[in-house]
Coordinates of C-alpha atoms and ligand atoms in Angstrom, one line a residue:
M39 CA 122.2 112.0 101.9
A40 CA 121.5 115.5 100.8
V41 CA 118.6 116.0 98.4
S42 CA 118.8 119.3 96.5
T43 CA 115.5 121.0 95.6
E44 CA 117.2 124.0 94.1
G45 CA 118.1 124.8 90.5
D46 CA 116.4 123.6 87.3
E47 CA 115.6 120.0 87.8
R48 CA 114.5 119.7 84.2
A49 CA 118.2 120.0 83.4
D50 CA 119.1 117.0 85.5
P51 CA 121.0 114.6 83.2
V52 CA 119.6 111.4 81.8
A53 CA 120.8 108.0 83.2
R54 CA 122.6 105.9 80.5
L55 CA 121.5 102.4 81.4
K56 CA 122.2 99.1 79.8
T57 CA 119.3 97.5 77.8
I58 CA 119.1 93.7 77.9
R59 CA 116.7 91.9 75.7
L60 CA 114.6 89.2 77.3
Q61 CA 115.6 86.8 74.5
A62 CA 119.3 87.5 75.3
L63 CA 118.7 86.6 79.0
K64 CA 117.2 83.3 77.9
S65 CA 120.2 82.4 75.6
A66 CA 122.7 84.0 78.0
G67 CA 125.8 84.3 75.7
P68 CA 129.0 85.6 77.2
E69 CA 128.3 89.2 76.1
D70 CA 124.9 89.2 77.7
I71 CA 126.2 87.7 80.9
D72 CA 128.9 90.5 81.0
K73 CA 126.2 93.1 80.4
L74 CA 124.1 91.8 83.3
V75 CA 127.1 91.6 85.6
V76 CA 128.0 95.2 84.9
A77 CA 124.4 96.4 85.3
A78 CA 124.2 94.5 88.6
T79 CA 127.5 95.5 90.1
H80 CA 127.7 99.1 88.8
D81 CA 124.2 100.6 88.1
G82 CA 121.9 98.4 90.1
I83 CA 119.3 98.9 87.4
F84 CA 118.8 98.1 83.7
Y85 CA 116.1 98.2 81.0
L86 CA 114.7 94.9 80.0
S87 CA 113.2 94.9 76.5
F88 CA 110.3 92.5 76.2
E89 CA 109.0 93.7 72.8
D90 CA 109.4 90.2 71.3
D91 CA 107.3 88.6 74.1
H92 CA 103.6 88.8 73.3
Q93 CA 102.4 87.2 76.5
L94 CA 104.3 89.7 78.7
S95 CA 103.3 92.6 76.5
R96 CA 99.6 91.6 76.9
A97 CA 100.1 91.2 80.7
I98 CA 101.6 94.7 80.9
A99 CA 98.7 96.2 78.9
G100 CA 96.3 94.5 81.3
M101 CA 98.2 95.8 84.3
Q102 CA 98.0 99.4 82.9
S103 CA 94.2 99.1 82.6
L104 CA 94.0 97.6 86.1
G105 CA 95.7 100.7 87.5
V106 CA 93.3 103.0 85.8
D107 CA 90.2 101.1 86.9
L108 CA 91.4 100.6 90.5
F109 CA 92.3 104.2 91.3
S110 CA 89.2 105.6 89.7
L111 CA 87.1 103.8 92.5
D112 CA 85.8 106.1 95.2
M113 CA 87.8 106.7 98.3
E114 CA 85.4 104.9 100.7
H115 CA 85.8 101.7 98.6
K116 CA 89.6 101.9 98.6
M117 CA 89.8 102.8 102.3
G118 CA 87.8 99.7 103.1
H119 CA 91.0 97.8 102.2
D120 CA 93.5 99.9 104.2
I121 CA 97.0 98.4 104.0
D122 CA 97.8 99.3 107.6
K123 CA 94.9 97.2 108.8
L124 CA 95.9 94.1 106.8
G125 CA 99.1 93.0 108.5
Q126 CA 102.5 94.3 109.5
Y127 CA 104.3 93.3 106.3
K128 CA 102.1 95.6 104.2
L129 CA 101.6 93.0 101.5
N130 CA 98.0 93.8 100.7
G131 CA 95.7 96.8 100.4
Y132 CA 95.4 100.5 99.8
K133 CA 97.7 103.4 100.9
P134 CA 96.2 106.8 100.5
I135 CA 98.2 109.9 99.6
G136 CA 100.3 111.4 102.5
R137 CA 100.8 108.4 104.7
N138 CA 104.5 108.1 104.0
V139 CA 107.2 110.7 104.5
G140 CA 107.7 112.8 101.5
G141 CA 110.9 113.8 99.7
I142 CA 110.9 117.4 100.9
K143 CA 111.4 118.1 104.6
G144 CA 108.0 118.6 106.3
Q145 CA 106.0 117.3 103.4
R146 CA 104.3 113.9 103.1
D147 CA 104.3 111.6 100.0
G148 CA 102.2 112.4 96.9
F149 CA 101.0 109.1 95.6
E150 CA 98.3 106.5 96.3
S151 CA 99.1 102.8 95.9
Y152 CA 97.6 99.4 96.2
S153 CA 99.5 96.2 97.0
I154 CA 98.6 92.6 96.2
S155 CA 100.7 89.8 97.6
R156 CA 101.9 87.0 95.3
N157 CA 100.3 84.6 97.9
T158 CA 96.8 85.9 97.1
I159 CA 97.5 86.0 93.4
S160 CA 98.6 82.4 93.5
S161 CA 95.7 81.5 95.9
L162 CA 98.1 79.8 98.3
P163 CA 96.3 78.2 101.3
D164 CA 95.8 80.3 104.4
T165 CA 96.8 83.5 102.6
K166 CA 93.3 84.7 101.6
V167 CA 92.8 88.4 101.9
S168 CA 89.7 90.4 101.0
H169 CA 90.6 92.5 98.0
L170 CA 88.7 95.1 96.0
E171 CA 86.5 93.2 93.5
V172 CA 88.5 94.7 90.6
I173 CA 91.6 92.7 91.7
N174 CA 89.7 89.5 91.4
E175 CA 88.5 90.5 87.9
Y176 CA 92.1 91.0 86.8
N177 CA 93.4 87.8 88.4
N178 CA 94.5 86.3 85.0
T179 CA 96.5 89.4 84.2
L180 CA 98.1 89.4 87.7
V181 CA 99.0 85.6 87.4
S182 CA 100.5 86.1 83.9
F183 CA 102.5 89.3 84.9
T184 CA 103.9 87.8 88.1
A185 CA 104.7 84.4 86.5
A186 CA 106.6 86.1 83.7
C187 CA 108.6 88.3 86.1
S188 CA 109.4 85.3 88.3
D189 CA 110.9 83.4 85.4
I190 CA 113.0 86.4 84.5
A191 CA 114.1 86.8 88.1
N192 CA 115.2 83.1 88.2
M193 CA 117.3 83.6 85.0
V194 CA 118.9 86.7 86.6
F195 CA 119.7 84.8 89.8
K196 CA 121.1 81.8 88.0
I197 CA 123.3 83.9 85.7
L198 CA 124.7 85.9 88.5
S199 CA 125.2 82.9 90.8
Q200 CA 127.2 81.2 88.0
A201 CA 129.1 84.4 87.3
F202 CA 130.2 84.5 91.0
N203 CA 130.8 80.8 91.3
L204 CA 128.2 80.3 94.1
Q205 CA 127.4 76.8 95.4
E206 CA 124.0 75.6 94.3
N207 CA 122.5 75.4 97.8
K208 CA 124.0 78.8 98.8
S209 CA 123.1 80.6 95.6
L210 CA 120.9 83.6 94.9
E211 CA 118.1 81.4 93.6
S212 CA 118.3 79.2 96.8
C213 CA 117.3 82.3 98.8
H214 CA 113.9 82.5 96.9
D215 CA 111.1 80.0 96.7
A216 CA 107.9 80.9 94.9
S217 CA 106.2 77.6 95.8
K218 CA 105.8 78.5 99.4
P219 CA 104.3 81.7 101.0
T220 CA 106.5 84.7 100.0
L221 CA 106.8 88.4 100.8
D222 CA 106.6 89.2 97.1
I223 CA 104.1 91.9 96.1
V224 CA 102.6 93.7 93.1
R225 CA 102.2 97.4 93.8
L226 CA 100.3 99.8 91.6
L227 CA 100.8 103.5 92.1
K228 CA 99.2 106.7 90.9
Y229 CA 100.7 110.2 91.3
P230 CA 97.9 112.7 90.6
S231 CA 98.8 115.5 88.2
S232 CA 97.5 118.1 90.8
I233 CA 100.4 117.3 93.0
G234 CA 103.5 119.3 92.2
N235 CA 102.2 120.9 89.0
N236 CA 103.2 124.3 90.0
C237 CA 106.5 123.6 91.8
F238 CA 109.2 121.0 91.9
S239 CA 108.1 118.2 94.2
I240 CA 109.2 114.8 95.3
P241 CA 106.1 112.7 95.7
Q242 CA 108.1 109.5 96.4
T243 CA 111.1 110.0 98.6
A244 CA 114.6 108.7 97.9
H245 CA 114.9 105.1 98.8
T246 CA 116.3 101.8 97.9
D247 CA 114.0 98.8 97.5
V248 CA 114.1 96.4 100.3
G249 CA 113.9 93.2 98.3
S250 CA 115.9 91.4 95.6
L251 CA 114.5 92.5 92.3
T252 CA 111.8 95.1 91.3
F253 CA 110.2 94.9 87.9
L254 CA 108.9 98.4 87.3
Y255 CA 106.8 99.7 84.4
S256 CA 105.6 103.3 83.7
E257 CA 105.1 105.2 80.5
S258 CA 105.5 108.6 82.3
P259 CA 108.7 110.3 83.3
G260 CA 109.5 111.1 86.9
L261 CA 111.7 108.3 88.0
Q262 CA 115.3 109.4 89.0
I263 CA 118.3 107.5 90.2
L264 CA 121.3 108.6 92.3
P265 CA 124.2 106.5 91.0
A266 CA 126.4 105.1 93.8
G267 CA 129.0 107.7 94.7
S268 CA 127.3 110.5 92.8
K269 CA 125.6 113.6 94.1
E270 CA 123.7 114.2 90.9
W271 CA 120.2 112.8 90.3
R272 CA 119.6 111.4 86.8
H273 CA 116.3 110.9 85.0
V274 CA 115.4 107.4 83.9
I275 CA 113.4 107.9 80.7
P276 CA 110.6 105.4 80.4
K277 CA 110.6 103.4 77.2
Q278 CA 107.6 101.5 75.8
G279 CA 108.2 97.8 75.7
H280 CA 110.8 98.0 78.4
L281 CA 110.7 97.2 82.1
M282 CA 113.0 98.9 84.5
V283 CA 114.6 96.2 86.7
N284 CA 116.1 97.4 90.0
F285 CA 118.3 95.5 92.4
G286 CA 117.3 96.0 96.0
D287 CA 119.0 95.9 99.4
A288 CA 118.6 92.2 99.7
M289 CA 120.9 91.6 96.8
K290 CA 123.4 94.0 98.2
T291 CA 123.4 92.3 101.5
L292 CA 123.5 88.7 100.2
S293 CA 126.4 89.6 97.9
N294 CA 128.4 91.4 100.6
G295 CA 128.1 94.7 98.7
R296 CA 129.2 93.3 95.2
L297 CA 125.7 93.9 93.7
E298 CA 124.5 97.5 93.8
S299 CA 121.1 98.5 95.2
V300 CA 120.0 101.6 93.3
M301 CA 118.8 104.8 95.2
H302 CA 115.8 106.2 93.4
R303 CA 112.9 108.6 93.8
V304 CA 110.0 110.1 91.8
V305 CA 109.8 113.8 91.1
T306 CA 107.4 116.1 89.3
V307 CA 108.9 118.9 87.3
P308 CA 106.9 122.1 87.2
G309 CA 104.7 122.5 84.2
T310 CA 105.5 119.1 82.6
Q311 CA 103.1 116.7 84.4
V312 CA 99.8 117.3 82.6
L313 CA 98.5 113.8 83.1
D314 CA 98.3 111.6 86.2
R315 CA 101.4 109.4 86.4
H316 CA 100.7 105.7 86.7
S317 CA 103.3 103.0 87.4
F318 CA 103.3 99.4 88.7
A319 CA 105.9 97.0 90.0
F320 CA 106.4 93.4 91.0
M321 CA 108.8 93.2 93.9
I322 CA 110.5 89.9 94.6
R323 CA 112.0 89.3 98.1
P324 CA 114.0 86.5 99.7
R325 CA 112.1 83.7 101.5
P326 CA 110.5 85.1 104.7
E327 CA 112.9 83.0 106.9
N328 CA 116.0 83.7 104.8
L329 CA 118.8 85.2 106.9
M330 CA 119.9 88.6 105.6
T331 CA 123.6 88.2 105.6
A332 CA 126.3 87.6 103.0
L333 CA 126.2 84.2 101.2
P334 CA 129.4 82.2 101.8
G335 CA 130.5 82.6 98.2
F336 CA 130.7 86.4 98.7
R337 CA 132.4 86.4 102.1
E338 CA 136.0 87.4 102.4
A339 CA 138.3 85.7 105.0
D340 CA 137.7 88.4 107.6
F341 CA 133.9 88.5 107.2
E342 CA 131.9 89.0 110.3
D343 CA 128.2 89.5 110.8
D344 CA 127.2 92.7 112.5
G345 CA 125.9 90.5 115.3
Q346 CA 122.2 91.1 114.7
V347 CA 121.1 89.2 111.6
L348 CA 117.5 89.7 110.7
T349 CA 115.2 87.4 108.8
C350 CA 113.8 88.8 105.6
E351 CA 110.4 89.1 107.3
E352 CA 111.8 91.2 110.1
W353 CA 113.7 93.3 107.6
V354 CA 110.5 94.1 105.6
A355 CA 108.6 95.1 108.7
R356 CA 111.4 97.4 109.8
K357 CA 111.5 99.2 106.4
F358 CA 107.8 100.1 106.6
K359 CA 108.3 101.7 110.0
V360 CA 110.8 104.0 108.5
M361 CA 108.7 104.8 105.4
R362 CA 105.7 105.8 107.6
G363 CA 108.0 108.1 109.6
D364 CA 107.7 106.0 112.8
K365 CA 111.5 105.8 113.0
D366 CA 113.7 108.9 112.9
E367 CA 116.1 107.9 110.1
F368 CA 117.0 110.3 107.4
Q369 CA 117.9 107.9 104.6
I370 CA 115.3 105.4 103.8
S371 CA 116.8 102.1 103.0
G372 CA 115.9 98.5 104.0
K373 CA 118.9 98.0 106.2
Ligands
AKG250 O1 106.6 104.9 90.7 C1 107.7 104.6 90.3 O2 108.1 104.8 89.2 C2 108.7 104.1 91.4 C3 108.0 103.3 92.5 C4 108.9 102.8 93.5 O3 110.1 103.1 93.5 C5 108.5 102.0 94.6 O4 107.3 101.8 94.8 O5 109.3 101.4 95.3
FE2_251 FE1 111.3 101.8 94.8

């Protein structure tokens, strides 16, 4: 995939995405179902408006303040919880700027991030990890944010499973189980304004998310998507009171390609980023032992596995090798 860094990126067009109201997902009338199916099969991303949900609005505000508090801690503190020293699945801990490959050849990434597994947020047995104290202080916010997103994810899985006539025990929801240890994570990110202020830069390289659904929130521009089959990046304009919900590689694989996994990246446009850019996401993934192959309801008569079906756990570990640049693959995707 070619990534152009020439021309005036400010002029990149804006993505026209569907907006689905949380209330509409709950009542799921035929029009809302159609909208979700089109968003899932065509764009791989949609805006979810949560303005009428006070609990989720409060949790989002809490998450924003967690991001500010966390990244203002000193480096020594943050590096005491280095993500690469806390397990191969990269579910917990701090990633400093520059550890991943960047979006421009020869450059490294331009963001710091901190991940917290759902397992530690839900205090599941045997999943205890030593986190920065600030994470424990915000535990109620994290519980509330992840619980709300999980409920929404279940609604999305159920609506799509019904729309595609999947059997109950071979449905999208049957591939996920939040009551047992999961690979789900919250990730908070900060892109310092000092990076890319004078020139176009790509602090987060083009990628598709490895998991099923990503619930992303930011109030700063910078996110771009590359629609399937297009060569033109499009800005995704952040909207207050709206989450951006991405479909990841897991959904594409489980659906035999029917659901789209959206290619995206984060850019800085010269002269426009005066403030640090903050974002955070809850990333939901299939059960660790779930086999990453098409569900029976999505297979065609001549369907064949490619012979080497990975578990979701193996898949996630492989993705991180690519992001760190340990594997020489040009396009970063979870496959
Ligand atoms: O920071 C953003 O807006 C996007 C983050 C993202 O795509 C990721 O962490 O996978
Ligand atoms: Fe992403």
